[in-house]
Short mmCIF file of the C-alpha atoms (twelve columns), coordinates in Angstrom:
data_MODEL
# 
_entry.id   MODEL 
# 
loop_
_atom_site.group_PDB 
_atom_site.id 
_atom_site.type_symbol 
_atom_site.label_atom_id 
_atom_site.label_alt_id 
_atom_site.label_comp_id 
_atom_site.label_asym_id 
_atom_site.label_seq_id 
_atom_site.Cartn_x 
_atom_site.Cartn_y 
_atom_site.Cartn_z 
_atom_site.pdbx_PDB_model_num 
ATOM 1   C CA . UNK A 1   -141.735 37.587 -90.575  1 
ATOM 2   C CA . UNK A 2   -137.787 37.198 -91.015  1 
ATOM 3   C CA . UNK A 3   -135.721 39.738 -90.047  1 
ATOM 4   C CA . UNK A 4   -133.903 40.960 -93.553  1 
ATOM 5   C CA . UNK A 5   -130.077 39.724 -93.395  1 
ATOM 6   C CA . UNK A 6   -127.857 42.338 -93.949  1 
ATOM 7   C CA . UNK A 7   -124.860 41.457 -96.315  1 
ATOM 8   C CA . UNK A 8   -121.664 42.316 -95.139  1 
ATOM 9   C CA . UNK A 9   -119.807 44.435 -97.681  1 
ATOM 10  C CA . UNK A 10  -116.634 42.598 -98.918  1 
ATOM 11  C CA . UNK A 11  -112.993 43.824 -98.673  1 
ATOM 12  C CA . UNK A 12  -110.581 43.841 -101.763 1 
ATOM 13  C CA . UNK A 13  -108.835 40.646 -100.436 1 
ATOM 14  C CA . UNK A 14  -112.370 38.306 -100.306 1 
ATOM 15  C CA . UNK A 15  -112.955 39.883 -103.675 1 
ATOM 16  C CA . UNK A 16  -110.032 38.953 -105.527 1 
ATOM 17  C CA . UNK A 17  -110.163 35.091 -104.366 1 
ATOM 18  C CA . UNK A 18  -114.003 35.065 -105.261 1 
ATOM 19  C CA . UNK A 19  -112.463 36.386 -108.806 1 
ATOM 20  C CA . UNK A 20  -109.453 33.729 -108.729 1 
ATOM 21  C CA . UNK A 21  -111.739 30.893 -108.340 1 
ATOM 22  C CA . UNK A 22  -114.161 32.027 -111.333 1 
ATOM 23  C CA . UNK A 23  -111.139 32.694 -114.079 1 
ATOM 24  C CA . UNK A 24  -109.893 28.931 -112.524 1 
ATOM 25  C CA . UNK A 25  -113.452 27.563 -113.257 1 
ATOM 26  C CA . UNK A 26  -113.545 28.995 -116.281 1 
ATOM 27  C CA . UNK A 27  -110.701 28.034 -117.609 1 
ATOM 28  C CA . UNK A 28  -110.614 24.770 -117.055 1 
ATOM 29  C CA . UNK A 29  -113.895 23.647 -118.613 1 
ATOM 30  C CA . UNK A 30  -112.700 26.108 -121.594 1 
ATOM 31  C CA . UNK A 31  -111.088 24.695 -124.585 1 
ATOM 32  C CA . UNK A 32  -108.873 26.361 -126.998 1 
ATOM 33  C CA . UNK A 33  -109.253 25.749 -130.556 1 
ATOM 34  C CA . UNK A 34  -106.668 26.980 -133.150 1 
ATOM 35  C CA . UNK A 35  -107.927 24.585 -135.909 1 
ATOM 36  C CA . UNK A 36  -110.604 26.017 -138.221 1 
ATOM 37  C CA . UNK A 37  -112.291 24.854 -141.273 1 
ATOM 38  C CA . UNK A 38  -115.753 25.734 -143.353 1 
ATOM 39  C CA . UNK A 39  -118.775 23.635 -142.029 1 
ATOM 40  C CA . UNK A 40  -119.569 21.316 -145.704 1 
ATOM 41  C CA . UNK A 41  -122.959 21.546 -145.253 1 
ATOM 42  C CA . UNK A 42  -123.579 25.463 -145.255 1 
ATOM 43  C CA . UNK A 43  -124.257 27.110 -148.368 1 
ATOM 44  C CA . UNK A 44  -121.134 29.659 -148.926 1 
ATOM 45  C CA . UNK A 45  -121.927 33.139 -150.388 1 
ATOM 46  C CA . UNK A 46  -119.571 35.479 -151.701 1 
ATOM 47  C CA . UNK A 47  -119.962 39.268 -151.903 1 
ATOM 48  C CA . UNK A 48  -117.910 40.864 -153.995 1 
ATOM 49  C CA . UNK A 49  -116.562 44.183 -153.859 1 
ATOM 50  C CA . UNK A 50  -117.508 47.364 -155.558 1 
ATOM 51  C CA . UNK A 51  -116.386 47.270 -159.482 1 
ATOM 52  C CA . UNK A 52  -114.415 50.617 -159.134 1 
ATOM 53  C CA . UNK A 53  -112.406 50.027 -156.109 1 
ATOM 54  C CA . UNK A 54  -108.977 47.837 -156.173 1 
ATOM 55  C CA . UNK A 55  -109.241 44.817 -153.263 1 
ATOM 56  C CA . UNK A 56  -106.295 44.946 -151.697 1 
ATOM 57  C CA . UNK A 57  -107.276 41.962 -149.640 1 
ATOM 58  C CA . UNK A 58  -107.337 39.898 -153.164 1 
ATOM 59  C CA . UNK A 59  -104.211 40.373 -153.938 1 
ATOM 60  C CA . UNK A 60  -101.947 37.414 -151.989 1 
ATOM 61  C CA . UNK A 61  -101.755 33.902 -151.857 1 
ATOM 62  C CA . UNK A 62  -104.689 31.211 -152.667 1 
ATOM 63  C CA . UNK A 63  -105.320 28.584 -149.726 1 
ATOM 64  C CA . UNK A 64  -105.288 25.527 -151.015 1 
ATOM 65  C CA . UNK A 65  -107.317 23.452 -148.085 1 
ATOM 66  C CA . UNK A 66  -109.866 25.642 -149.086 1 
ATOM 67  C CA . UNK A 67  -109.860 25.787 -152.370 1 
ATOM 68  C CA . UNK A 68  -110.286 21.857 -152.504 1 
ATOM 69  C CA . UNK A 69  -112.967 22.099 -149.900 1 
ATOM 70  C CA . UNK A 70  -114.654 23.727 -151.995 1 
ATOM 71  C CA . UNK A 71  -114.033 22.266 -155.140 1 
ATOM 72  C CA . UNK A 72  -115.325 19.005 -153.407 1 
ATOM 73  C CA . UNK A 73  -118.604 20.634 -151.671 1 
ATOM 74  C CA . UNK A 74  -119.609 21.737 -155.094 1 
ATOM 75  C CA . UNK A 75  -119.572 18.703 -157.133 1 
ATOM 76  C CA . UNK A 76  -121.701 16.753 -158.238 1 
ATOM 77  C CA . UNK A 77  -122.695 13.524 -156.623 1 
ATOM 78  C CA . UNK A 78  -121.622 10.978 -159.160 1 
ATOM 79  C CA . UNK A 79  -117.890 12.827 -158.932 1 
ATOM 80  C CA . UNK A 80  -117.902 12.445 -155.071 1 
ATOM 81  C CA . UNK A 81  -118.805 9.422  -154.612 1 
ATOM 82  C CA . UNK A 82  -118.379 5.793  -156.488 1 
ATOM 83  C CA . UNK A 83  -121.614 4.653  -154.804 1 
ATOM 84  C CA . UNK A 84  -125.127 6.277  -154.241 1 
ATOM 85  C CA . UNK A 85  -125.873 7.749  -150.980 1 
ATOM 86  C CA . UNK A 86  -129.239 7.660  -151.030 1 
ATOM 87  C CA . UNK A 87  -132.055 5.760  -152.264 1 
ATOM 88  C CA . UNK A 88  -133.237 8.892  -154.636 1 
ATOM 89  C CA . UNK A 89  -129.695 8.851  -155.983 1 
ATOM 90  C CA . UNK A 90  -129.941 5.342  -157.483 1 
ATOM 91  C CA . UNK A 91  -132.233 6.525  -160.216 1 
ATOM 92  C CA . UNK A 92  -130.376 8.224  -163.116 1 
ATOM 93  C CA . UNK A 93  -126.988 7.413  -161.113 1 
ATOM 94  C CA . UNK A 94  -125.531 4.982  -164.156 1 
ATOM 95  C CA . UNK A 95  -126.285 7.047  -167.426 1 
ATOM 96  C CA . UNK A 96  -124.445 5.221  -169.993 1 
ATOM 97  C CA . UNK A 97  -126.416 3.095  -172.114 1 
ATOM 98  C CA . UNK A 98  -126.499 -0.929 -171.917 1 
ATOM 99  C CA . UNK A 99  -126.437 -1.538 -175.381 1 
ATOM 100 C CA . UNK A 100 -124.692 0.296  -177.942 1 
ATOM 101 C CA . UNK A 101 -127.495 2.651  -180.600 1 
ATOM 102 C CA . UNK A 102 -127.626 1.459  -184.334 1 
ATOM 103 C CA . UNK A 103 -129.135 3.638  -186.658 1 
ATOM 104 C CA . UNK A 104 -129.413 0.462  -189.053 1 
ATOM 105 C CA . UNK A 105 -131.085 -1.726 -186.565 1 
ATOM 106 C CA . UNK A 106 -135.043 -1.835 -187.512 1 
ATOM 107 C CA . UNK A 107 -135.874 -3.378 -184.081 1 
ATOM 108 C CA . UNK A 108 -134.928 -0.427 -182.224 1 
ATOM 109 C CA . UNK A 109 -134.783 2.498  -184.478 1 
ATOM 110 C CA . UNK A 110 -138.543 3.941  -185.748 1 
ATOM 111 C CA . UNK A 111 -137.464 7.251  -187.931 1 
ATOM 112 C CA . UNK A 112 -140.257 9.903  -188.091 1 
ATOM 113 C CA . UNK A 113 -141.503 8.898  -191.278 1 
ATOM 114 C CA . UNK A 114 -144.359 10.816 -193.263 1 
ATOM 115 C CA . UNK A 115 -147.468 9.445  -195.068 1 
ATOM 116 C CA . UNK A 116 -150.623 10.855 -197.084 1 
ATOM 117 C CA . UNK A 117 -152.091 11.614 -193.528 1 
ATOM 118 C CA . UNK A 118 -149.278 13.470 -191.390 1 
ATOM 119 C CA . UNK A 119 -148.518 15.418 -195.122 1 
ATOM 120 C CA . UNK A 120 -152.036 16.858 -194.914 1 
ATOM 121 C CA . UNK A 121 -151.835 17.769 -191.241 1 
ATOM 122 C CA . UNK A 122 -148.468 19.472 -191.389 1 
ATOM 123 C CA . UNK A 123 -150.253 21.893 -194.593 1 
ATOM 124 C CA . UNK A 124 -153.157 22.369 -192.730 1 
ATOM 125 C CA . UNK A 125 -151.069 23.610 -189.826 1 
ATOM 126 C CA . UNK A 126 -148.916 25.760 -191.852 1 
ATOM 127 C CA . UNK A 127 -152.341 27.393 -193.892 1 
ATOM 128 C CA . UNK A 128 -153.842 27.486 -190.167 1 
ATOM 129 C CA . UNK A 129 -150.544 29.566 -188.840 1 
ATOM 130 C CA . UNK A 130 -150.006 32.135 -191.718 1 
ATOM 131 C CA . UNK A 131 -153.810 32.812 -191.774 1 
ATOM 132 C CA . UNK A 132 -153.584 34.168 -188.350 1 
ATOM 133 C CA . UNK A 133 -151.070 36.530 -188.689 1 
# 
């Protein structure tokens, strides 16, 4: 079997160059950012304070880059976009009608209208309900 190597114990000189060279490695693969926004696609909960106590931290001026982020997270898709994104967006995306309605227009208006038969059903249904209370 090997003979156990002793370690040598280190003086404060070999110590503080082992040290230099770590913060150097360090800081050169480390990057510094001073730029931050809110990730879009995280849901954003607020919790508000308690109903009795003034927020100091309230009071001040609105940011506006956020404000709009936000405003623009929340919409709807047919406000963000002028296109569908997806393929489950197509359906319902154009809403307004391709013809105009007319009320007048026996080809595509059928009014409810009543008869001998739907007369008798609706009084049946109305004896049927205030018998049962």
């Amino acid at each position: 079997m090997a003979r156990p190597v002793e370690k040598i114990p280190k003086d404060a000189v070999q110590q503080l160059a082992i040290d230099r060279e770590n913060i150097r490695k360090v800081l050169r693969s480390q990057k510094l950012y001073m730029k931050f926004n809110i990730n879009s696609y995280t849901k954003f909960h607020c919790i508000t304070g308690k109903p009795n106590v003034r927020d100091v931290e309230a009071e001040g001026e609105e940011d506006q880059n956020l404000s709009r982020i936000l405003r623009q997270k929340f919409m709807e898709p047919r406000m963000k976009y002028t296109m569908p994104q997806t393929e489950a967006q197509e359906i319902g995306w154009i809403t307004t009608p391709l013809i105009s309605k007319d009320v007048h227009d026996r080809r595509l208006n059928f009014p409810h209208q009543s008869n001998e038969i739907t007369r008798f059903m609706a009084q049946f249904f109305h004896q049927k309900e205030s018998s049962e209370k």
